[in-house]
Every structure is written in C-alpha cells, then in structure tokens.
Amino acid sequence: MSVARTSRLLVDVHTHVYLPRYADLLRSRTNVPRILTNSSGEERLVILKDEPSGGRPVGPQYWDRGQKLSFMDKHGIDISLVSSANPWLDFLSPSSAESAAADLNQDLEEYCSSSPAVSSEASLRRLYGFGLLPLVPGVSSSAVLESVKQISSLPHLKGLILGTRGVGKGLDDPELNPVWDAVAQAGLVVFLHPHYGVDARAWGDVDNGHVLPLALGFPFETTVAATRMILSGVFDRHPNLRLLLAHSGGALPQLSSRLASCIAHDPVVASRLKHDARYYLGKIYYDAVSYGPEEMRFTSDVISRADSYVSSETARVAADCKVGAKRMMFGTDHPFFPPLSSTEMWKSVVENLNSIDTVQGWGQQEKDSVRGGNALELFGL
Amino acid sequence: MSVARTSRLLVDVHTHVYLPRYADLLRSRTNVPRILTNSSGEERLVILKDEPSGGRPVGPQYWDRGQKLSFMDKHGIDISLVSSANPWLDFLSPSSAESAAADLNQDLEEYCSSSPAVSSEASLRRLYGFGLLPLVPGVSSSAVLESVKQISSLPHLKGLILGTRGVGKGLDDPELNPVWDAVAQAGLVVFLHPHYGVDARAWGDVDNGHVLPLALGFPFETTVAATRMILSGVFDRHPNLRLLLAHSGGALPQLSSRLASCIAHDPVVASRLKHDARYYLGKIYYDAVSYGPEEMRFTSDVISRADSYVSSETARVAADCKVGAKRMMFGTDHPFFPPLSSTEMWKSVVENLNSIDTVQGWGQQEKDSVRGGNALELFGL
C-alpha cells in the first residue's frame, strides 16, 4: 500500500445500510420497528414508538448498493465503512438474533467484497463493513463470542456496530467483559451508535418533528453509554479496546471535565478508576460528524489533553489540537439527513467536509488524516 | 462606580441558598423534596425520587449567610449573586407558591441588602440575588406577573431563577410569553437551572452515586430546555430577554451545529425560525462552571461565531473567542460540590478559576471580564 497514494483518500466511517434481508425482516413485522406501506403506497420506516411524523420515507437509498456507490461518487468518497442502521437486532429473540447476525454478516461481507476497487488504489475495495452481534437479552455468551469470531473471519468486515443496551443492562454490564476481551483481541473496531435517545417526555408537547430526539436524544444516549463504560472500568480492564463513538461522542467532550469533577466529589466512585475521566477520552475514536469546525476543534482539543490527565499529579500542558486530529474520522450518516430539496451535493456532507477544512490549528496533514488517513490506519486498510 | 476599581472584582453568579424559611418548608414535608433527619441525627436533603445515596447531608452551609460569606472570603469572591436552589417552588399549589415566592423574595432582599459592603467599592454590597416566581401548574398569569413586579421593586434582586417546567409544559409554552415580555422589559436576568435531569432509567443498574444525574442529567435538562426555547421562537419574539444558562449551557454549545443541521433537514421546523440555531447562542449568557479551559474556550468560540449565522447568506468568519468571553461569568455552584476531604480551598472552585486563567486566546482583559466584569455589567452593579 502506497502511503503517498492513499493519504488523500476520502473515507466515510459513518454510513448505514438496511441490507435487503434486514429490510424484509422489518417489512414482515406488525410492531415497531417496522417498514410499512402507507395509504399513498409509500414505504415508511418506523423505528421508535411514538415516532414523530409517522416515521420517515424509505426507498432504495436504504438498501441498494448502487445508490450507496453513486452517493459516494457524487461526494468524492473513495471508501465507505458501512454499518447496519439502528435498531439492529435489538427486537429479536436470542435464536433469531443469532441466525440473523450470521446471515447479515455474511450478506455484508458479500456486499463489500464484490464492490469495485478504489480506482487509485486497486488493492482496496470501495466498501468495507461493520458486522452485527446478537446482543439481546438472554443470548448466551458463547453465541456472542461465536459471532465475534465470524466477523473476524470475514475479510471485509473490520469491526462491529452496536447500540447501547448490551444484553439488556447497558454497556457497563460485567457480562460483557468477555465480549470486550474478544473484540479487543481480534482487533475489531467497536462502533457505538445511539438508537433510543432519552425518554420522550423530555421533548414536551410542541411538534418539532424529529429535531429533539435526533439533535439531542441521540447524542445524549451515546454520552451516557460511553460514560457508563468509563465508570465501570471497561477502559481500565481492556486498554486495547478500540471504541469509535458516533456523532463525535455526542456531548461527552463538553461534559468530560464536569464528569471528572462529579467523580472526584462522589465517595461512591471517587477511588474507583485508574485515571481522571478525561484521560479515557484520549483512548477513544470519534467520527467527525458534528457539522461545525469549532465542534471539531474542541473534540480534538479534548482528545489532545487526555494524556495530561493520566494521574492527578501530571502537570497540565496546553493541548496541541493536532494530537486529537489523529482520532477523528470523516463520516456522513448516509442515508439519513437527505437534503429537503434535490441538490447535487448533500448539505449535511458538505458541512462536515467544510468543517474539517476550516478547523483552526489543523494543517493539511491533520485534515487529510481526518478525511481518510486515520480510518485507513484504524481499520488496517 | 470606578471601572478601574471594580474591574478586578471576583463575582460569583452561580451560588445557591436554601433560605431558612425554605429549609423549614422542606423539613415540614413527608414527601420528596424534603429535609429529613436520619437515624444518626444527621439532616439529609432529598430532592429527587429514587435519589442515590439516600440524599445528601445538609447543614448550615445551605442556609447560614455567615457561612456563605466565609466561603466567599476563603476564595476571594467579592460579590455573589445568590439564587434559591432547586427545586424552588415546583412542588407547591398555586396559592402556596404565590405566598412562598412573595415571602422568599422579601427574605432574599433582606439577606442581600443587609450584607457587608465590598471593601474596595463601598457602593456595592457583597450579596445580590435572583428572586423566585410562583411557576407551578394552575397559577394565574397575573400572579406570575405580580411576582415579576415584586422582584423588580426589590433593589438587591437583579434577576430570577427558574427551572425547566414553566407552568407544567416547559419553557416553550406560549402561556409564558407575557412572562418573558415582562421580565425582558424589567431588565431582569433569567437564570435557567436544571433539577429533574432525564429519566433515571438511563443510568442503569450500577451504583455510580450521584455522578450520572449530576454530570449528565443536569446539563441534558438545561440543553433541552434552552433548545425548546429556541425552537419555539422565544428569542425571535423577545430579543431583549437576558437568559443565563447554568453549567455553561450544558451540552448546547457542542450540539448546536447538529441542532442547526437537524432543523435544516426537518420539514416541520425548517422554515420556522428567523435565524440558524447557532445565532441564538450568541444572545445567551453562560456561567463559566465547566471545570476545564478547553470547555470554556469552546463555549466562547460558539458565542463568538453566532453572528455569522444571522442568515444563511452571511459569510462565515473565523470566530474570535474574545467576543464570546463577554457573555461568560464565573460561578461556584456553592454549597454543592464540597470537597470530600477538608481543605482550605474547594477543588471545584479552584478548577474553574484555574480554567478561566488558562483559556487559550483569552488575555487578561477577557479573564477579568469572566471573573467579574461581565457580571457587574449584566446585573447593572
């Protein structure tokens, strides 16, 4: 692999697919989550109870690989690391989840392995993937580990995507320790993605469409999940775990010093962790899906400062935001956030690309890293 | 008032009191919120259902003015703008809330007006206050407006503190429009403070003390409330409203570009507001209670960039973080976050002071503004 040639590739680490098999599964259901056909003959995806606006319209952009590739072409994206979209297998019984995971991982491998080569770098495909684990209440530990093994054996799957519920008790559940072990050992990247948000009563009575659950609920959920992982010592026990947080970690960067302060002031947890909470933010990876250069710069600052929190005795030094740029990666969230009016380029994508390009303190090297270099390295491409 | 003399004052805009009358009210109750005496004879404050660790120990630091002043002396704080702590009057009937607000506002006026003068500036007292409105379901509009009038008439009350519930439907409730009008016209500062967090099921089964509700739930609640205000057009209709957000606005700064993107992509709200959501963040004030210089710098960046979002046609310019420093103000959150071990200085206070002092891009002038100058100006002292 030529570093010179690959260093300018644009790589999307946050892009979803509802594989045809999964879309069929959703169509076969009569409860949420489901795909239904409304009275106008339009298919709509309803993934949450009480979903605003009767769910969202879905079409081939959700499952058709040709549309994914044409979206990539339109935006100059060389490689996409495609993941199943929420809610994954959360709604299935253990045995259904196990067989669906096995089938969908195989489908995704096929989806990726038969994709075109990158034109400037023939050894690379345009599509790689994140597999699925059958993480549902009641699943056996061995079935989950079997699934980790399957994913590791599929050459185009480079990680796995998961939600925040684990096997029913969240990601701070000690039952998951063997999973973190196996995943870390296999070198798979764990992509943590929200689905449930927070209790919808928080949004009040005014109709604001999907704005509050998407703009706030999603990042809150990610923030809670990552924080609970930190608090439960997951990163102390599994220092090689490679966790990628959706939407730039939600609100975790901005709340991390408050978190550290709350920990230091609470006798229940004050002595539990090896490091100040801020230290762990430097061990995590973040997509660059935050739509603003100031947000990206800040996330990069928070990563950069992490090592100065290895212990409370460490002298704090001014953070060099270039360090943080090594752990951030371009993403689109396709096929979500389509433009309201038909335009050539998607506003959501353009905003994230422009933001990467205008982060104060990042030089060309950092921008190229975030655009693609970091992903190539993290996913071993 | 001599600018030269006052410009170096340290002013705390986020510091709470349970006035003796309020503490007695909590003692008289058998349901949450309440102050109870446990089997060891210790008074404990329980303000939330299912509160972790059986509530928190309370003592004279919660109500005794002498202790407030000695805390201020210890940390070099010249002036405090004292506010009642959560949950204010939320649990009362309309008539009880009305009379309690009237009495407590009068008590707080007395608490402030009889406080010592600032030694370097004899025209100033050491204590000023935020009054309370009887914001409970079923209260009459005229009673709330009467309360606004009372607060405006009390010379040492410079604003009012409120939670996120309004009169039961949150702060995006159109019923509150006359209140915003009256408050803006009276030039009172509205201090928005969280209490309820988010649904506690988000925190899972592991005992993490108060960390998750305090570190995450509180800022989430503030973020939701401020966002709902923005979405409902409060700032479009009341451009002179002066809103101060607790805990540096929670996660609002970090989620503001995502918010703008979600609004732009949702047909329900896309055309509702006069400006991009990020614009409104420049019309808000923020305490500097975020415990880290990177957090403060970022909040200041987000305020600074706001004007470039006045319309979608405005050319974006690199934000000068000095602009944002004009809207941020030192706070302590006293008497919360006391040190676990007895130390001369409170860690929580030292962290915020050190953070102000080490924000990259702030010169001495910005630091002095955030330490006190901005508060003197905002509160007309």
Short mmCIF file of C-alpha atoms in Angstrom, two decimals, chain B residues 2-354:
data_model
loop_
_atom_site.label_atom_id
_atom_site.label_comp_id
_atom_site.label_asym_id
_atom_site.label_seq_id
_atom_site.Cartn_x
_atom_site.Cartn_y
_atom_site.Cartn_z
CA SER B 2 -14.99 53.37 39.33
CA VAL B 3 -14.34 50.98 36.47
CA ALA B 4 -10.68 50.77 37.40
CA ARG B 5 -11.54 49.63 40.91
CA THR B 6 -14.32 47.23 40.07
CA SER B 7 -12.79 45.60 37.02
CA ARG B 8 -10.81 43.15 39.13
CA LEU B 9 -13.66 42.05 41.37
CA LEU B 10 -14.44 38.34 41.52
CA VAL B 11 -18.19 37.83 41.14
CA ASP B 12 -19.98 34.51 41.59
CA VAL B 13 -23.16 34.28 39.53
CA HIS B 14 -23.96 30.67 40.38
CA THR B 15 -24.28 30.15 44.12
CA HIS B 16 -27.30 28.86 45.97
CA VAL B 17 -29.08 29.27 49.26
CA TYR B 18 -31.87 27.40 50.97
CA LEU B 19 -33.24 30.35 52.90
CA PRO B 20 -34.25 29.42 56.49
CA ARG B 21 -37.93 29.76 55.57
CA TYR B 22 -37.42 27.40 52.64
CA ALA B 23 -35.43 24.88 54.71
CA ASP B 24 -38.27 24.87 57.24
CA LEU B 25 -40.74 24.26 54.46
CA LEU B 26 -38.69 21.25 53.32
CA ARG B 27 -38.47 19.99 56.92
CA SER B 28 -42.24 20.13 57.25
CA ARG B 29 -42.75 17.76 54.35
CA THR B 30 -43.18 13.99 54.34
CA ASN B 31 -42.65 13.57 50.60
CA VAL B 32 -39.78 14.40 48.30
CA PRO B 33 -38.50 17.11 48.17
CA ARG B 34 -37.80 17.21 51.86
CA ILE B 35 -35.19 17.53 54.56
CA LEU B 36 -35.27 14.58 56.93
CA THR B 37 -33.28 13.64 59.98
CA ASN B 38 -31.82 10.18 59.65
CA SER B 39 -31.19 7.66 62.44
CA SER B 40 -27.76 9.16 63.17
CA GLY B 41 -29.41 12.52 63.80
CA GLU B 42 -27.99 13.91 60.57
CA GLU B 43 -30.15 16.11 58.35
CA ARG B 44 -30.32 14.95 54.76
CA LEU B 45 -31.76 16.70 51.75
CA VAL B 46 -33.69 14.50 49.35
CA ILE B 47 -34.77 16.44 46.30
CA LEU B 48 -35.47 13.69 43.80
CA LYS B 49 -37.41 10.46 43.87
CA ASP B 50 -35.04 7.47 43.97
CA GLU B 51 -32.21 9.79 44.89
CA PRO B 52 -28.92 7.88 45.11
CA SER B 53 -27.11 7.53 48.44
CA GLY B 54 -30.27 8.48 50.40
CA GLY B 55 -29.94 12.14 49.57
CA ARG B 56 -27.08 14.37 50.64
CA PRO B 57 -26.05 15.66 54.05
CA VAL B 58 -27.08 19.26 54.64
CA GLY B 59 -26.03 21.73 57.27
CA PRO B 60 -25.65 25.44 57.87
CA GLN B 61 -23.69 25.97 54.64
CA TYR B 62 -27.07 25.58 52.93
CA TRP B 63 -28.84 28.39 54.82
CA ASP B 64 -26.46 30.36 57.01
CA ARG B 65 -25.37 33.66 55.50
CA GLY B 66 -22.25 33.76 57.63
CA GLN B 67 -21.07 30.54 56.01
CA LYS B 68 -21.74 31.94 52.54
CA LEU B 69 -19.63 34.99 53.36
CA SER B 70 -16.85 32.94 54.85
CA PHE B 71 -16.82 30.68 51.77
CA MET B 72 -16.58 33.86 49.68
CA ASP B 73 -13.74 35.20 51.81
CA LYS B 74 -11.84 31.94 51.57
CA HIS B 75 -11.96 32.05 47.78
CA GLY B 76 -11.52 35.77 47.27
CA ILE B 77 -15.06 36.22 45.99
CA ASP B 78 -16.12 39.84 46.32
CA ILE B 79 -19.77 39.58 45.29
CA SER B 80 -22.21 36.70 44.98
CA LEU B 81 -25.48 36.68 43.09
CA VAL B 82 -27.32 34.21 45.25
CA SER B 83 -30.20 32.10 44.00
CA SER B 84 -32.55 29.66 45.66
CA ALA B 85 -31.56 26.10 44.90
CA ASN B 86 -33.70 23.55 43.13
CA PRO B 87 -36.50 22.52 43.20
CA TRP B 88 -37.66 26.02 44.10
CA LEU B 89 -41.44 26.10 44.45
CA ASP B 90 -42.23 23.40 41.92
CA PHE B 91 -43.97 21.14 44.44
CA LEU B 92 -46.42 23.70 45.82
CA SER B 93 -50.02 24.53 44.99
CA PRO B 94 -50.54 27.84 43.17
CA SER B 95 -51.61 29.72 46.29
CA SER B 96 -48.77 28.33 48.43
CA ALA B 97 -46.30 29.05 45.64
CA GLU B 98 -47.52 32.64 45.37
CA SER B 99 -47.18 33.38 49.05
CA ALA B 100 -43.88 31.49 49.34
CA ALA B 101 -42.44 33.42 46.39
CA ALA B 102 -43.50 36.73 47.93
CA ASP B 103 -42.02 35.83 51.31
CA LEU B 104 -38.82 34.30 49.97
CA ASN B 105 -38.16 37.22 47.64
CA GLN B 106 -38.53 39.54 50.62
CA ASP B 107 -36.26 37.29 52.70
CA LEU B 108 -33.62 37.26 49.97
CA GLU B 109 -33.79 41.04 49.61
CA GLU B 110 -33.11 41.31 53.35
CA TYR B 111 -30.34 38.66 53.12
CA CYS B 112 -28.64 40.78 50.44
CA SER B 113 -29.39 44.33 51.50
CA SER B 114 -28.03 43.83 54.99
CA SER B 115 -24.85 42.14 53.76
CA PRO B 116 -21.50 43.89 54.17
CA ALA B 117 -20.24 46.36 51.60
CA VAL B 118 -17.47 45.34 49.22
CA SER B 119 -14.33 46.65 50.87
CA SER B 120 -12.82 48.13 47.73
CA GLU B 121 -16.11 49.54 46.47
CA ALA B 122 -18.37 50.76 49.25
CA SER B 123 -21.33 51.43 46.96
CA LEU B 124 -21.65 47.70 46.33
CA ARG B 125 -22.98 45.01 48.69
CA ARG B 126 -21.37 41.58 48.80
CA LEU B 127 -24.66 39.85 48.12
CA TYR B 128 -27.30 40.30 45.44
CA GLY B 129 -29.98 37.85 44.50
CA PHE B 130 -32.16 36.08 41.98
CA GLY B 131 -35.80 36.00 43.03
CA LEU B 132 -38.38 33.27 42.55
CA LEU B 133 -41.58 33.19 40.50
CA PRO B 134 -44.55 31.02 41.52
CA LEU B 135 -44.21 28.94 38.35
CA VAL B 136 -46.45 25.96 39.06
CA PRO B 137 -49.30 24.36 37.13
CA GLY B 138 -52.54 26.26 37.55
CA VAL B 139 -51.02 29.55 38.68
CA SER B 140 -52.64 32.62 37.19
CA SER B 141 -50.75 34.72 34.73
CA SER B 142 -51.42 37.79 36.84
CA ALA B 143 -49.85 36.18 39.92
CA VAL B 144 -46.66 35.47 37.98
CA LEU B 145 -46.56 38.98 36.58
CA GLU B 146 -47.16 40.34 40.08
CA SER B 147 -44.13 38.40 41.21
CA VAL B 148 -42.01 39.81 38.38
CA LYS B 149 -43.11 43.24 39.58
CA GLN B 150 -42.18 42.46 43.17
CA ILE B 151 -38.71 41.28 42.15
CA SER B 152 -38.13 44.40 40.04
CA SER B 153 -39.09 46.53 43.01
CA LEU B 154 -36.58 44.91 45.37
CA PRO B 155 -33.34 46.78 44.80
CA HIS B 156 -30.95 43.90 45.57
CA LEU B 157 -32.69 41.34 43.40
CA LYS B 158 -31.26 41.52 39.89
CA GLY B 159 -32.96 38.60 38.23
CA LEU B 160 -34.87 35.44 38.85
CA ILE B 161 -34.01 31.78 38.79
CA LEU B 162 -36.26 29.19 37.25
CA GLY B 163 -36.31 25.52 36.43
CA THR B 164 -37.35 23.95 33.19
CA ARG B 165 -41.02 23.11 33.80
CA GLY B 166 -42.62 26.53 33.47
CA VAL B 167 -46.26 26.18 34.48
CA GLY B 168 -46.18 22.48 33.70
CA LYS B 169 -45.46 22.31 29.99
CA GLY B 170 -41.89 23.51 29.81
CA LEU B 171 -40.40 26.78 28.68
CA ASP B 172 -41.69 26.57 25.11
CA ASP B 173 -45.22 27.02 26.40
CA PRO B 174 -46.91 30.01 24.71
CA GLU B 175 -48.53 30.78 28.06
CA LEU B 176 -45.17 32.09 29.19
CA ASN B 177 -44.95 34.78 26.52
CA PRO B 178 -46.28 37.52 28.82
CA VAL B 179 -43.73 36.45 31.43
CA TRP B 180 -40.80 36.71 29.00
CA ASP B 181 -42.15 40.09 27.95
CA ALA B 182 -42.40 41.39 31.49
CA VAL B 183 -39.03 40.03 32.51
CA ALA B 184 -37.29 41.45 29.44
CA GLN B 185 -38.94 44.81 29.99
CA ALA B 186 -37.92 44.86 33.65
CA GLY B 187 -34.34 44.12 32.62
CA LEU B 188 -34.19 41.12 34.95
CA VAL B 189 -31.76 38.31 34.17
CA VAL B 190 -33.37 34.87 33.90
CA PHE B 191 -31.13 32.20 35.36
CA LEU B 192 -32.16 28.85 33.91
CA HIS B 193 -31.16 25.94 36.13
CA PRO B 194 -31.81 22.20 35.92
CA HIS B 195 -33.39 20.00 38.53
CA TYR B 196 -35.03 16.89 37.08
CA GLY B 197 -32.34 15.63 34.72
CA VAL B 198 -33.66 12.94 32.43
CA ASP B 199 -35.50 9.71 33.15
CA ALA B 200 -33.38 7.79 35.66
CA ARG B 201 -33.69 4.52 33.76
CA ALA B 202 -30.93 5.90 31.53
CA TRP B 203 -28.44 5.44 34.37
CA GLY B 204 -28.66 1.65 34.55
CA ASP B 205 -28.20 -0.69 37.50
CA VAL B 206 -24.63 0.02 38.57
CA ASP B 207 -24.30 2.29 41.59
CA ASN B 208 -22.41 5.37 40.44
CA GLY B 209 -23.58 7.63 43.26
CA HIS B 210 -24.83 10.98 42.02
CA VAL B 211 -22.40 11.11 39.10
CA LEU B 212 -24.68 10.37 36.16
CA PRO B 213 -27.65 12.56 37.12
CA LEU B 214 -25.35 15.42 38.08
CA ALA B 215 -22.67 15.20 35.41
CA LEU B 216 -25.01 14.31 32.54
CA GLY B 217 -28.66 14.60 33.57
CA PHE B 218 -28.41 18.20 34.72
CA PRO B 219 -26.69 19.51 31.59
CA PHE B 220 -29.01 17.46 29.37
CA GLU B 221 -32.04 19.05 31.00
CA THR B 222 -30.67 22.56 30.52
CA THR B 223 -29.82 21.76 26.92
CA VAL B 224 -33.31 20.50 26.17
CA ALA B 225 -34.96 23.48 27.84
CA ALA B 226 -32.84 26.06 26.05
CA THR B 227 -33.28 24.25 22.74
CA ARG B 228 -37.04 24.14 23.15
CA MET B 229 -36.98 27.88 23.87
CA ILE B 230 -35.02 28.49 20.68
CA LEU B 231 -37.29 26.24 18.62
CA SER B 232 -40.44 27.89 19.91
CA GLY B 233 -39.19 31.29 18.82
CA VAL B 234 -38.77 32.80 22.29
CA PHE B 235 -35.63 34.63 21.17
CA ASP B 236 -37.22 35.77 17.94
CA ARG B 237 -40.15 37.24 19.85
CA HIS B 238 -38.18 38.56 22.84
CA PRO B 239 -34.82 39.69 21.50
CA ASN B 240 -34.08 41.60 24.70
CA LEU B 241 -34.58 38.64 27.01
CA ARG B 242 -31.40 38.07 29.00
CA LEU B 243 -31.07 34.36 29.69
CA LEU B 244 -28.21 32.96 31.76
CA LEU B 245 -27.64 29.23 31.40
CA ALA B 246 -26.32 27.14 34.27
CA HIS B 247 -23.25 24.96 33.77
CA SER B 248 -22.15 26.79 30.65
CA GLY B 249 -25.27 25.78 28.80
CA GLY B 250 -24.78 22.07 29.39
CA ALA B 251 -24.32 20.40 26.04
CA LEU B 252 -25.96 23.14 24.00
CA PRO B 253 -22.69 24.55 22.62
CA GLN B 254 -21.44 21.16 21.45
CA LEU B 255 -24.74 20.13 19.93
CA SER B 256 -25.60 23.45 18.34
CA SER B 257 -24.33 22.72 14.84
CA ARG B 258 -26.03 19.33 14.92
CA LEU B 259 -29.16 21.12 16.06
CA ALA B 260 -28.89 23.57 13.17
CA SER B 261 -28.42 20.66 10.77
CA CYS B 262 -31.39 18.73 12.14
CA ILE B 263 -33.58 21.84 11.87
CA ALA B 264 -32.49 22.44 8.29
CA HIS B 265 -33.36 18.84 7.41
CA ASP B 266 -36.78 18.66 9.06
CA PRO B 267 -39.76 19.97 7.11
CA VAL B 268 -41.69 20.58 10.36
CA VAL B 269 -39.31 23.27 11.60
CA ALA B 270 -37.03 24.17 8.70
CA SER B 271 -38.76 27.48 7.97
CA ARG B 272 -39.91 28.41 11.45
CA LEU B 273 -37.06 30.47 12.89
CA LYS B 274 -35.63 33.80 11.81
CA HIS B 275 -32.05 32.57 12.10
CA ASP B 276 -29.86 29.49 12.09
CA ALA B 277 -29.99 27.92 15.58
CA ARG B 278 -26.34 28.84 16.18
CA TYR B 279 -27.23 32.51 16.00
CA TYR B 280 -29.26 32.36 19.21
CA LEU B 281 -26.32 31.02 21.22
CA GLY B 282 -24.77 34.45 20.84
CA LYS B 283 -27.79 36.07 22.51
CA ILE B 284 -27.49 33.94 25.65
CA TYR B 285 -25.25 34.24 28.72
CA TYR B 286 -23.34 31.33 30.25
CA ASP B 287 -21.82 30.75 33.62
CA ALA B 288 -18.23 29.53 33.47
CA VAL B 289 -18.96 26.44 35.54
CA SER B 290 -17.47 23.84 33.24
CA TYR B 291 -14.25 22.91 35.05
CA GLY B 292 -11.90 22.99 32.06
CA PRO B 293 -10.15 25.65 29.96
CA GLU B 294 -10.91 23.79 26.72
CA GLU B 295 -14.62 23.73 27.58
CA MET B 296 -14.56 27.46 28.33
CA ARG B 297 -12.67 28.28 25.18
CA PHE B 298 -15.14 26.27 23.16
CA THR B 299 -18.20 27.92 24.70
CA SER B 300 -16.60 31.23 23.97
CA ASP B 301 -15.95 30.17 20.35
CA VAL B 302 -19.55 29.15 19.93
CA ILE B 303 -20.78 32.51 21.22
CA SER B 304 -18.24 34.30 19.08
CA ARG B 305 -19.32 32.65 15.85
CA ALA B 306 -23.01 33.29 16.45
CA ASP B 307 -23.32 36.50 14.49
CA SER B 308 -22.01 34.87 11.37
CA TYR B 309 -25.18 32.74 11.44
CA VAL B 310 -27.57 35.67 11.35
CA SER B 311 -28.61 34.40 7.93
CA SER B 312 -27.59 31.54 5.71
CA GLU B 313 -26.09 34.07 3.29
CA THR B 314 -23.71 35.54 5.86
CA ALA B 315 -20.10 34.69 5.12
CA ARG B 316 -18.59 32.71 7.97
CA VAL B 317 -15.51 34.26 9.50
CA ALA B 318 -13.14 32.58 11.90
CA ALA B 319 -14.50 33.17 15.37
CA ASP B 320 -12.59 35.45 17.70
CA CYS B 321 -13.01 33.76 21.06
CA LYS B 322 -12.65 37.10 22.80
CA VAL B 323 -16.14 38.08 21.72
CA GLY B 324 -17.57 35.08 23.50
CA ALA B 325 -15.73 35.89 26.71
CA LYS B 326 -18.09 38.86 27.14
CA ARG B 327 -21.01 36.51 27.83
CA MET B 328 -19.40 34.11 30.29
CA MET B 329 -19.32 34.53 34.05
CA PHE B 330 -17.56 32.85 36.92
CA GLY B 331 -19.66 30.67 39.21
CA THR B 332 -19.09 28.18 42.01
CA ASP B 333 -22.30 26.17 42.46
CA HIS B 334 -21.77 26.59 46.23
CA PRO B 335 -22.79 24.90 48.53
CA PHE B 336 -22.76 21.91 46.19
CA PHE B 337 -19.56 20.05 45.32
CA PRO B 338 -17.94 20.45 48.74
CA PRO B 339 -14.50 18.81 48.93
CA LEU B 340 -14.51 15.19 50.13
CA SER B 341 -11.62 15.92 52.44
CA SER B 342 -11.41 19.13 54.37
CA THR B 343 -9.19 21.54 52.50
CA GLU B 344 -8.77 25.26 52.66
CA MET B 345 -9.90 25.85 49.09
CA TRP B 346 -12.70 24.00 47.31
CA LYS B 347 -11.35 21.95 44.40
CA SER B 348 -14.44 22.71 42.31
CA VAL B 349 -13.83 26.45 42.69
CA VAL B 350 -10.09 26.27 42.13
CA GLU B 351 -10.65 24.28 38.94
CA ASN B 352 -13.00 26.85 37.49
CA LEU B 353 -10.72 29.73 38.45
CA ASN B 354 -7.66 27.98 37.01
#
